[in-house]
GROMACS .gro file of C-alpha atoms in nm:
model
  421
    1MET     CA    1  10.988  11.982  15.732
    2THR     CA    2  10.782  12.178  15.480
    3ASP     CA    3  10.966  12.463  15.305
    4VAL     CA    4  10.676  12.597  15.097
    5LEU     CA    5  10.305  12.524  15.127
    6ILE     CA    6  10.079  12.624  14.839
    7ARG     CA    7   9.717  12.625  14.953
    8ASN     CA    8   9.396  12.613  14.750
    9ALA     CA    9   9.554  12.527  14.415
   10ARG     CA   10   9.379  12.356  14.127
   11ILE     CA   11   9.562  12.064  13.968
   12THR     CA   12   9.420  11.944  13.636
   13ALA     CA   13   9.457  11.574  13.716
   14ARG     CA   14   9.262  11.616  14.043
   15GLY     CA   15   8.960  11.794  13.894
   16ALA     CA   16   8.801  12.121  14.002
   17GLU     CA   17   8.841  12.084  14.379
   18PRO     CA   18   9.134  12.292  14.515
   19CYS     CA   19   9.402  12.121  14.724
   20ASP     CA   20   9.726  12.197  14.907
   21VAL     CA   21  10.076  12.113  14.786
   22ALA     CA   22  10.367  12.088  15.030
   23ILE     CA   23  10.727  12.127  14.911
   24ALA     CA   24  11.030  12.006  15.105
   25GLY     CA   25  11.390  11.959  14.997
   26GLY     CA   26  11.314  12.071  14.644
   27ARG     CA   27  11.046  11.808  14.588
   28ILE     CA   28  10.673  11.772  14.628
   29ALA     CA   29  10.629  11.621  14.973
   30ALA     CA   30  10.250  11.596  14.997
   31ILE     CA   31   9.929  11.673  14.809
   32GLY     CA   32   9.597  11.686  14.991
   33SER     CA   33   9.333  11.887  15.170
   34SER     CA   34   9.408  12.100  15.476
   35LEU     CA   35   9.773  11.997  15.501
   36PRO     CA   36   9.949  12.104  15.824
   37GLY     CA   37  10.116  12.444  15.800
   38GLY     CA   38  10.486  12.507  15.778
   39GLY     CA   39  10.742  12.717  15.594
   40THR     CA   40  10.632  12.987  15.352
   41GLU     CA   41  10.259  12.969  15.279
   42ILE     CA   42  10.108  13.090  14.951
   43ASP     CA   43   9.735  13.109  14.890
   44ALA     CA   44   9.672  13.008  14.528
   45ALA     CA   45   9.310  13.128  14.567
   46GLY     CA   46   9.186  12.860  14.330
   47GLY     CA   47   9.450  12.927  14.068
   48LEU     CA   48   9.593  12.654  13.847
   49LEU     CA   49   9.917  12.486  13.955
   50SER     CA   50  10.092  12.318  13.662
   51PRO     CA   51  10.429  12.158  13.596
   52SER     CA   52  10.686  12.402  13.461
   53PHE     CA   53  10.736  12.426  13.086
   54VAL     CA   54  11.007  12.241  12.893
   55GLU     CA   55  11.116  12.429  12.579
   56LEU     CA   56  11.245  12.165  12.341
   57HIS     CA   57  11.337  12.373  12.037
   58CYS     CA   58  11.506  12.712  12.011
   59HIS     CA   59  11.820  12.876  11.869
   60LEU     CA   60  11.992  13.076  12.141
   61ASP     CA   61  12.298  13.147  11.929
   62ALA     CA   62  12.083  13.356  11.691
   63THR     CA   63  11.835  13.498  11.941
   64LEU     CA   64  11.779  13.876  11.948
   65THR     CA   65  11.967  13.937  11.620
   66ALA     CA   66  11.662  14.035  11.411
   67GLY     CA   67  11.746  14.326  11.181
   68THR     CA   68  12.117  14.245  11.175
   69PRO     CA   69  12.284  14.322  10.939
   70ARG     CA   70  11.947  14.416  10.786
   71PRO     CA   71  11.588  14.295  10.811
   72ASN     CA   72  11.468  13.980  10.637
   73ARG     CA   73  11.275  14.161  10.364
   74SER     CA   74  11.108  13.853  10.215
   75GLY     CA   75  11.040  13.681  10.547
   76THR     CA   76  11.157  13.351  10.397
   77LEU     CA   77  11.361  13.068  10.544
   78TRP     CA   78  11.621  13.106  10.271
   79GLU     CA   79  11.683  13.477  10.326
   80GLY     CA   80  11.706  13.404  10.698
   81ILE     CA   81  11.976  13.143  10.638
   82ALA     CA   82  12.167  13.386  10.415
   83LEU     CA   83  12.148  13.661  10.678
   84TRP     CA   84  12.267  13.423  10.950
   85ALA     CA   85  12.568  13.332  10.735
   86GLU     CA   86  12.658  13.703  10.731
   87ILE     CA   87  12.609  13.740  11.107
   88LYS     CA   88  12.823  13.442  11.212
   89PRO     CA   89  13.169  13.584  11.133
   90ALA     CA   90  13.106  13.880  11.366
   91LEU     CA   91  12.988  13.672  11.664
   92THR     CA   92  13.176  13.696  11.992
   93GLU     CA   93  13.143  13.477  12.297
   94GLU     CA   94  13.034  13.780  12.499
   95SER     CA   95  12.755  13.879  12.261
   96VAL     CA   96  12.619  13.525  12.228
   97TYR     CA   97  12.630  13.475  12.606
   98ALA     CA   98  12.452  13.805  12.680
   99ARG     CA   99  12.177  13.760  12.420
  100ALA     CA  100  12.114  13.400  12.518
  101ARG     CA  101  12.105  13.478  12.890
  102LYS     CA  102  11.855  13.759  12.834
  103THR     CA  103  11.629  13.528  12.635
  104LEU     CA  104  11.655  13.254  12.898
  105LEU     CA  105  11.546  13.499  13.168
  106TRP     CA  106  11.243  13.582  12.953
  107MET     CA  107  11.171  13.210  12.926
  108LEU     CA  108  11.213  13.160  13.301
  109SER     CA  109  10.958  13.436  13.363
  110HIS     CA  110  10.712  13.237  13.151
  111GLY     CA  111  10.767  12.922  13.356
  112VAL     CA  112  11.031  12.748  13.144
  113THR     CA  113  11.283  12.558  13.359
  114HIS     CA  114  11.436  12.327  13.097
  115VAL     CA  115  11.554  12.436  12.751
  116ARG     CA  116  11.705  12.255  12.455
  117THR     CA  117  11.880  12.484  12.209
  118HIS     CA  118  12.035  12.408  11.873
  119VAL     CA  119  12.377  12.566  11.821
  120ASP     CA  120  12.517  12.616  11.471
  121VAL     CA  121  12.857  12.445  11.452
  122CYS     CA  122  12.926  12.535  11.088
  123ASP     CA  123  13.185  12.781  11.218
  124PRO     CA  124  13.552  12.682  11.250
  125SER     CA  125  13.588  12.885  11.572
  126LEU     CA  126  13.275  12.736  11.739
  127VAL     CA  127  13.229  13.072  11.913
  128ALA     CA  128  12.859  13.027  11.983
  129LEU     CA  129  12.904  12.677  12.120
  130ARG     CA  130  13.179  12.786  12.359
  131ALA     CA  131  12.962  13.071  12.488
  132LEU     CA  132  12.662  12.846  12.546
  133LEU     CA  133  12.870  12.576  12.713
  134ARG     CA  134  12.972  12.841  12.966
  135LEU     CA  135  12.615  12.963  13.008
  136ARG     CA  136  12.495  12.606  13.062
  137GLU     CA  137  12.727  12.574  13.359
  138ASP     CA  138  12.649  12.918  13.499
  139LEU     CA  139  12.274  12.847  13.505
  140ARG     CA  140  12.296  12.490  13.631
  141GLY     CA  141  12.046  12.433  13.911
  142THR     CA  142  11.836  12.732  13.808
  143LEU     CA  143  11.759  12.636  13.449
  144ASP     CA  144  11.872  12.317  13.275
  145LEU     CA  145  12.013  12.379  12.928
  146GLN     CA  146  12.073  12.108  12.668
  147LEU     CA  147  12.292  12.193  12.368
  148VAL     CA  148  12.248  12.034  12.025
  149ALA     CA  149  12.538  12.034  11.778
  150PHE     CA  150  12.349  12.167  11.476
  151PRO     CA  151  12.514  12.177  11.130
  152GLN     CA  152  12.302  12.459  10.983
  153GLU     CA  153  12.475  12.435  10.644
  154GLY     CA  154  12.500  12.056  10.637
  155ILE     CA  155  12.741  11.793  10.765
  156TYR     CA  156  12.861  11.719  10.412
  157ALA     CA  157  12.747  12.031  10.223
  158PHE     CA  158  12.967  12.247  10.451
  159ALA     CA  159  13.344  12.215  10.425
  160ASP     CA  160  13.480  12.019  10.724
  161GLY     CA  161  13.126  11.984  10.859
  162GLU     CA  162  13.186  11.634  10.993
  163ALA     CA  163  13.510  11.738  11.166
  164LEU     CA  164  13.334  12.031  11.334
  165MET     CA  165  13.057  11.801  11.452
  166ARG     CA  166  13.317  11.570  11.604
  167GLU     CA  167  13.480  11.865  11.780
  168ALA     CA  168  13.144  11.977  11.917
  169ILE     CA  169  13.079  11.628  12.052
  170ALA     CA  170  13.421  11.630  12.220
  171LEU     CA  171  13.347  11.969  12.378
  172GLY     CA  172  13.042  11.823  12.551
  173VAL     CA  173  12.717  11.885  12.364
  174ASP     CA  174  12.418  11.699  12.504
  175CYS     CA  175  12.261  11.609  12.169
  176ILE     CA  176  12.373  11.552  11.812
  177GLY     CA  177  12.180  11.719  11.533
  178GLY     CA  178  12.157  11.720  11.157
  179ILE     CA  179  11.975  11.873  10.862
  180PRO     CA  180  11.952  11.599  10.596
  181HIS     CA  181  11.717  11.786  10.362
  182PHE     CA  182  11.980  12.062  10.333
  183GLU     CA  183  12.253  11.828  10.209
  184MET     CA  184  12.331  11.846   9.838
  185THR     CA  185  12.198  11.501   9.747
  186ARG     CA  186  11.952  11.247   9.883
  187GLU     CA  187  12.246  11.011   9.934
  188ASP     CA  188  12.434  11.265  10.146
  189GLY     CA  189  12.120  11.329  10.348
  190VAL     CA  190  12.081  10.958  10.423
  191ARG     CA  191  12.451  10.931  10.506
  192SER     CA  192  12.423  11.225  10.747
  193VAL     CA  193  12.137  11.060  10.939
  194GLU     CA  194  12.330  10.733  10.957
  195TRP     CA  195  12.637  10.918  11.086
  196VAL     CA  196  12.443  11.110  11.352
  197LEU     CA  197  12.271  10.799  11.489
  198ALA     CA  198  12.597  10.604  11.496
  199GLN     CA  199  12.771  10.887  11.682
  200ALA     CA  200  12.485  10.907  11.930
  201ARG     CA  201  12.515  10.539  12.013
  202GLU     CA  202  12.894  10.555  12.038
  203HIS     CA  203  12.901  10.861  12.265
  204GLY     CA  204  12.580  10.804  12.459
  205ARG     CA  205  12.413  11.126  12.342
  206ARG     CA  206  12.059  11.212  12.245
  207VAL     CA  207  11.964  11.305  11.890
  208ASP     CA  208  11.761  11.601  11.764
  209ILE     CA  209  11.755  11.645  11.386
  210HIS     CA  210  11.599  11.925  11.183
  211CYS     CA  211  11.419  11.690  10.947
  212ASP     CA  212  11.212  11.748  10.633
  213GLU     CA  213  11.161  12.118  10.706
  214THR     CA  214  11.052  12.185  10.351
  215ASP     CA  215  10.738  12.183  10.140
  216ASP     CA  216  10.888  11.915   9.914
  217ASP     CA  217  10.671  11.607   9.962
  218GLN     CA  218  10.960  11.394   9.835
  219SER     CA  219  11.171  11.489  10.137
  220ARG     CA  220  11.137  11.173  10.343
  221PHE     CA  221  11.437  11.155  10.573
  222VAL     CA  222  11.230  11.084  10.883
  223GLU     CA  223  11.181  10.731  10.751
  224VAL     CA  224  11.561  10.697  10.761
  225MET     CA  225  11.561  10.832  11.117
  226ALA     CA  226  11.306  10.572  11.224
  227ALA     CA  227  11.497  10.287  11.060
  228GLN     CA  228  11.833  10.395  11.199
  229THR     CA  229  11.688  10.446  11.547
  230LEU     CA  230  11.577  10.083  11.549
  231ARG     CA  231  11.902   9.954  11.396
  232GLN     CA  232  12.123  10.151  11.636
  233GLY     CA  233  11.912  10.056  11.939
  234VAL     CA  234  11.856  10.412  12.060
  235SER     CA  235  11.476  10.422  12.081
  236GLY     CA  236  11.346  10.693  12.313
  237LYS     CA  237  11.651  10.913  12.262
  238VAL     CA  238  11.579  11.049  11.914
  239THR     CA  239  11.380  11.361  11.825
  240ALA     CA  240  11.264  11.469  11.481
  241SER     CA  241  11.208  11.845  11.461
  242HIS     CA  242  10.972  12.024  11.220
  243LEU     CA  243  10.867  11.748  10.971
  244THR     CA  244  10.674  12.005  10.767
  245ALA     CA  245  10.706  11.799  10.448
  246SER     CA  246  10.468  11.544  10.601
  247HIS     CA  247  10.188  11.794  10.538
  248GLY     CA  248  10.209  11.703  10.169
  249TYR     CA  249  10.252  11.325  10.194
  250ASN     CA  250   9.981  11.108  10.046
  251GLY     CA  251   9.763  10.940  10.306
  252ALA     CA  252   9.882  10.586  10.243
  253TYR     CA  253  10.248  10.677  10.284
  254ALA     CA  254  10.181  10.901  10.586
  255GLY     CA  255   9.993  10.623  10.763
  256LYS     CA  256  10.273  10.373  10.705
  257LEU     CA  257  10.539  10.627  10.809
  258ILE     CA  258  10.367  10.730  11.132
  259GLY     CA  259  10.337  10.364  11.227
  260TYR     CA  260  10.711  10.315  11.184
  261MET     CA  261  10.786  10.635  11.376
  262ALA     CA  262  10.578  10.507  11.667
  263ARG     CA  263  10.751  10.169  11.652
  264ALA     CA  264  11.090  10.344  11.668
  265GLY     CA  265  10.981  10.555  11.965
  266LEU     CA  266  11.065  10.883  11.795
  267HIS     CA  267  10.987  11.210  11.967
  268VAL     CA  268  10.853  11.492  11.748
  269VAL     CA  269  10.872  11.871  11.786
  270THR     CA  270  10.640  12.101  11.594
  271ASN     CA  271  10.723  12.471  11.581
  272PRO     CA  272  10.410  12.661  11.480
  273LEU     CA  273  10.534  13.018  11.518
  274ASP     CA  274  10.815  12.986  11.263
  275ASN     CA  275  10.663  12.731  11.030
  276SER     CA  276  10.330  12.909  11.002
  277VAL     CA  277  10.512  13.195  10.830
  278LEU     CA  278  10.799  13.012  10.656
  279GLN     CA  279  10.613  12.732  10.478
  280GLY     CA  280  10.400  12.749  10.165
  281ARG     CA  281  10.622  13.012  10.004
  282PHE     CA  282  10.629  12.830   9.669
  283ASP     CA  283  10.252  12.775   9.662
  284GLY     CA  284   9.986  12.960   9.473
  285TYR     CA  285   9.635  12.920   9.607
  286PRO     CA  286   9.530  12.731   9.807
  287THR     CA  287   9.841  12.779  10.021
  288ARG     CA  288   9.931  12.490  10.250
  289ARG     CA  289   9.935  12.529  10.627
  290GLY     CA  290  10.271  12.357  10.621
  291HIS     CA  291  10.293  12.186  10.959
  292ALA     CA  292  10.354  11.826  11.054
  293ARG     CA  293  10.062  11.583  11.081
  294ILE     CA  294  10.037  11.646  11.453
  295LYS     CA  295   9.691  11.507  11.519
  296GLU     CA  296   9.762  11.179  11.342
  297MET     CA  297  10.093  11.145  11.526
  298LEU     CA  298   9.931  11.208  11.863
  299GLN     CA  299   9.653  10.963  11.785
  300ALA     CA  300   9.916  10.701  11.697
  301GLY     CA  301  10.075  10.744  12.040
  302LEU     CA  302  10.379  10.945  11.934
  303ASN     CA  303  10.529  11.181  12.191
  304VAL     CA  304  10.489  11.530  12.041
  305ALA     CA  305  10.618  11.859  12.183
  306CYS     CA  306  10.536  12.215  12.083
  307GLY     CA  307  10.841  12.441  12.053
  308HIS     CA  308  10.871  12.818  12.047
  309ASP     CA  309  11.170  12.808  11.810
  310SER     CA  310  11.303  13.152  11.713
  311VAL     CA  311  11.301  13.463  11.931
  312MET     CA  312  11.367  13.781  11.730
  313ASP     CA  313  11.619  13.634  11.486
  314PRO     CA  314  11.670  13.634  11.106
  315TRP     CA  315  11.392  13.378  11.058
  316TYR     CA  316  11.127  13.516  11.293
  317PRO     CA  317  11.141  13.878  11.412
  318MET     CA  318  10.874  13.829  11.679
  319GLY     CA  319  10.848  13.616  11.993
  320ASP     CA  320  10.931  13.652  12.361
  321GLY     CA  321  11.011  13.293  12.454
  322ASP     CA  322  10.665  13.207  12.593
  323PRO     CA  323  10.577  12.850  12.487
  324LEU     CA  324  10.212  12.913  12.574
  325LYS     CA  325  10.186  13.151  12.280
  326ALA     CA  326  10.322  12.882  12.050
  327ALA     CA  327  10.058  12.640  12.182
  328PHE     CA  328   9.788  12.904  12.127
  329VAL     CA  329   9.890  12.933  11.761
  330LEU     CA  330   9.910  12.554  11.728
  331MET     CA  331   9.557  12.521  11.866
  332HIS     CA  332   9.433  12.710  11.560
  333TYR     CA  333   9.699  12.612  11.307
  334ALA     CA  334   9.656  12.237  11.367
  335GLN     CA  335   9.285  12.262  11.460
  336ILE     CA  336   9.344  12.113  11.804
  337ILE     CA  337   9.026  12.269  11.936
  338GLY     CA  338   8.790  11.984  12.029
  339ALA     CA  339   8.717  11.936  12.398
  340ASP     CA  340   8.892  11.599  12.394
  341GLU     CA  341   9.190  11.740  12.203
  342ARG     CA  342   9.277  12.059  12.390
  343PRO     CA  343   9.437  11.876  12.687
  344TRP     CA  344   9.715  11.778  12.446
  345LEU     CA  345   9.828  12.140  12.427
  346PHE     CA  346   9.949  12.174  12.787
  347ARG     CA  347  10.097  11.826  12.772
  348MET     CA  348  10.296  11.935  12.463
  349LEU     CA  349  10.461  12.199  12.684
  350THR     CA  350  10.514  11.985  12.996
  351ASP     CA  351  10.535  11.607  13.023
  352MET     CA  352  10.576  11.536  12.650
  353PRO     CA  353  10.885  11.754  12.594
  354ALA     CA  354  11.010  11.642  12.935
  355ALA     CA  355  11.017  11.283  12.810
  356ALA     CA  356  11.223  11.385  12.507
  357PHE     CA  357  11.452  11.587  12.736
  358GLY     CA  358  11.514  11.275  12.942
  359LEU     CA  359  11.307  11.366  13.250
  360SER     CA  360  11.111  11.079  13.401
  361ASP     CA  361  10.914  11.258  13.675
  362HIS     CA  362  10.806  11.595  13.540
  363ALA     CA  363  10.461  11.601  13.695
  364ILE     CA  364  10.269  11.720  13.998
  365ALA     CA  365  10.312  11.408  14.207
  366VAL     CA  366  10.456  11.325  14.546
  367GLY     CA  367  10.831  11.278  14.512
  368ALA     CA  368  10.862  11.472  14.187
  369PRO     CA  369  11.085  11.780  14.163
  370ALA     CA  370  10.896  12.096  14.258
  371ASP     CA  371  10.929  12.259  13.915
  372LEU     CA  372  10.599  12.445  13.905
  373ILE     CA  373  10.399  12.734  13.763
  374LEU     CA  374  10.132  12.906  13.971
  375TRP     CA  375   9.863  13.083  13.768
  376ASP     CA  376   9.592  13.336  13.845
  377VAL     CA  377   9.350  13.147  13.620
  378PRO     CA  378   9.177  12.825  13.731
  379THR     CA  379   9.219  12.599  13.425
  380GLU     CA  380   9.444  12.518  13.132
  381ASP     CA  381   9.173  12.637  12.893
  382GLU     CA  382   9.164  12.975  13.064
  383ALA     CA  383   9.543  12.999  13.044
  384LEU     CA  384   9.528  12.932  12.670
  385ARG     CA  385   9.241  13.174  12.619
  386ARG     CA  386   9.389  13.464  12.815
  387LEU     CA  387   9.767  13.404  12.786
  388PRO     CA  388   9.820  13.563  13.130
  389PRO     CA  389  10.153  13.642  13.295
  390ARG     CA  390  10.262  13.376  13.538
  391ARG     CA  391  10.197  13.449  13.906
  392ALA     CA  392  10.499  13.251  14.030
  393VAL     CA  393  10.756  13.003  13.900
  394PHE     CA  394  10.939  12.749  14.117
  395ARG     CA  395  11.253  12.552  14.034
  396ASN     CA  396  11.333  12.271  14.276
  397GLY     CA  397  11.099  12.439  14.521
  398VAL     CA  398  11.276  12.775  14.502
  399LEU     CA  399  11.086  13.081  14.382
  400VAL     CA  400  11.275  13.198  14.071
  401ALA     CA  401  11.018  13.430  13.911
  402GLU     CA  402  10.710  13.616  14.031
  403ARG     CA  403  10.475  13.881  13.905
  404GLU     CA  404  10.543  14.230  14.038
  405GLY     CA  405  10.287  14.492  13.940
  406ALA     CA  406  10.269  14.501  13.562
  407GLY     CA  407  10.607  14.328  13.527
  408MET     CA  408  10.802  14.029  13.654
  409ARG     CA  409  11.092  13.971  13.890
  410VAL     CA  410  11.332  13.696  13.787
  411LEU     CA  411  11.611  13.574  14.014
  412GLY     CA  412  11.539  13.871  14.240
  413GLU     CA  413  11.567  14.142  13.974
  414ALA     CA  414  11.313  14.331  13.764
  415LEU     CA  415  11.289  14.166  13.422
  416ASP     CA  416  11.404  14.377  13.127
  417VAL     CA  417  11.175  14.288  12.836
  418SER     CA  418  11.316  14.544  12.593
  419PRO     CA  419  11.500  14.411  12.288
  420PRO     CA  420  11.870  14.491  12.238
  421GLY     CA  421  11.950  14.839  12.113
   0.00000   0.00000   0.00000
């Protein structure tokens, strides 16, 4: 029996002709023309129906802390890290939980139904991790949350970093992270990657490493990630985030590297909002764009996602958790503007991050979960051009967010879009 019937929707893969989509039991039951009625009917009026968004890179422990204990005056990565080190000792489970939940409701209003967040575990109390473990359970079924054990200050550069990582794994994180370019020596960086990949294989976890997020073209830890992924036999479960150093690699090395990354089945996340303002800070003129070699990676068949990253935190004081805005910036920043290239942008918010998340059927297809966004615009291009609010968001066929006047209702309540304080 049909629970929800969406009529006259445009689906990119089916071309310009509108069709009907029937939802039953939380899944897409049928797609076609003039489907028989049943359940709640919604007239899409020719609007786009897309898969929901998968946000593959954010930091919910730090979200909504911008300006605490003071603003990042320089706007640099390094001042942001220093500010975060001051914030951490004052964190409470209640404050982390409340800020993260507020941000996740913002994301849900934008059509995000799956989120991967990095959680700093360079804290002997693991306050933020404990709060987000609780939030993960509380939101289960409404929004899927993956937690990455992230050693912001290094596995070996931070005292007892390895022990804290082990504790985080035991507490139940979904993914194991690292930050090799932040370790004190190249050797420690390599050792950290080897340790993370070995732990992932032993414990059956995914990997998501902040890798080569620097303008130093000698930072080349992603090659170690590719090699260790193959040696540990965990292809398809490993994500390399940022990779901004690749912007400065010479062409011969970059070509060889991208080939090995593809062979290893690495996933990649680019984060244009943060990295467009954090990179190039040591340059004169011309100043580098400072993003990963996204086009070349896509052309080589790598699975690449676009992440929002920070939302009003010490590194980036802007943002509202809408991945579409990150894709809009990436379209310009990475010059993904050709008619044959722009379709990548929606894929970098939907099926590509879904693959890295571990979802095998995140698509508009019969039998797939009904995780959907209904738009008032007819095409992906129009969504990118106009950045409109979402008309409706479905999770497992249940309406979880909808436009209401000039605002949104999420989980049955008016969405509060004001920042804390």
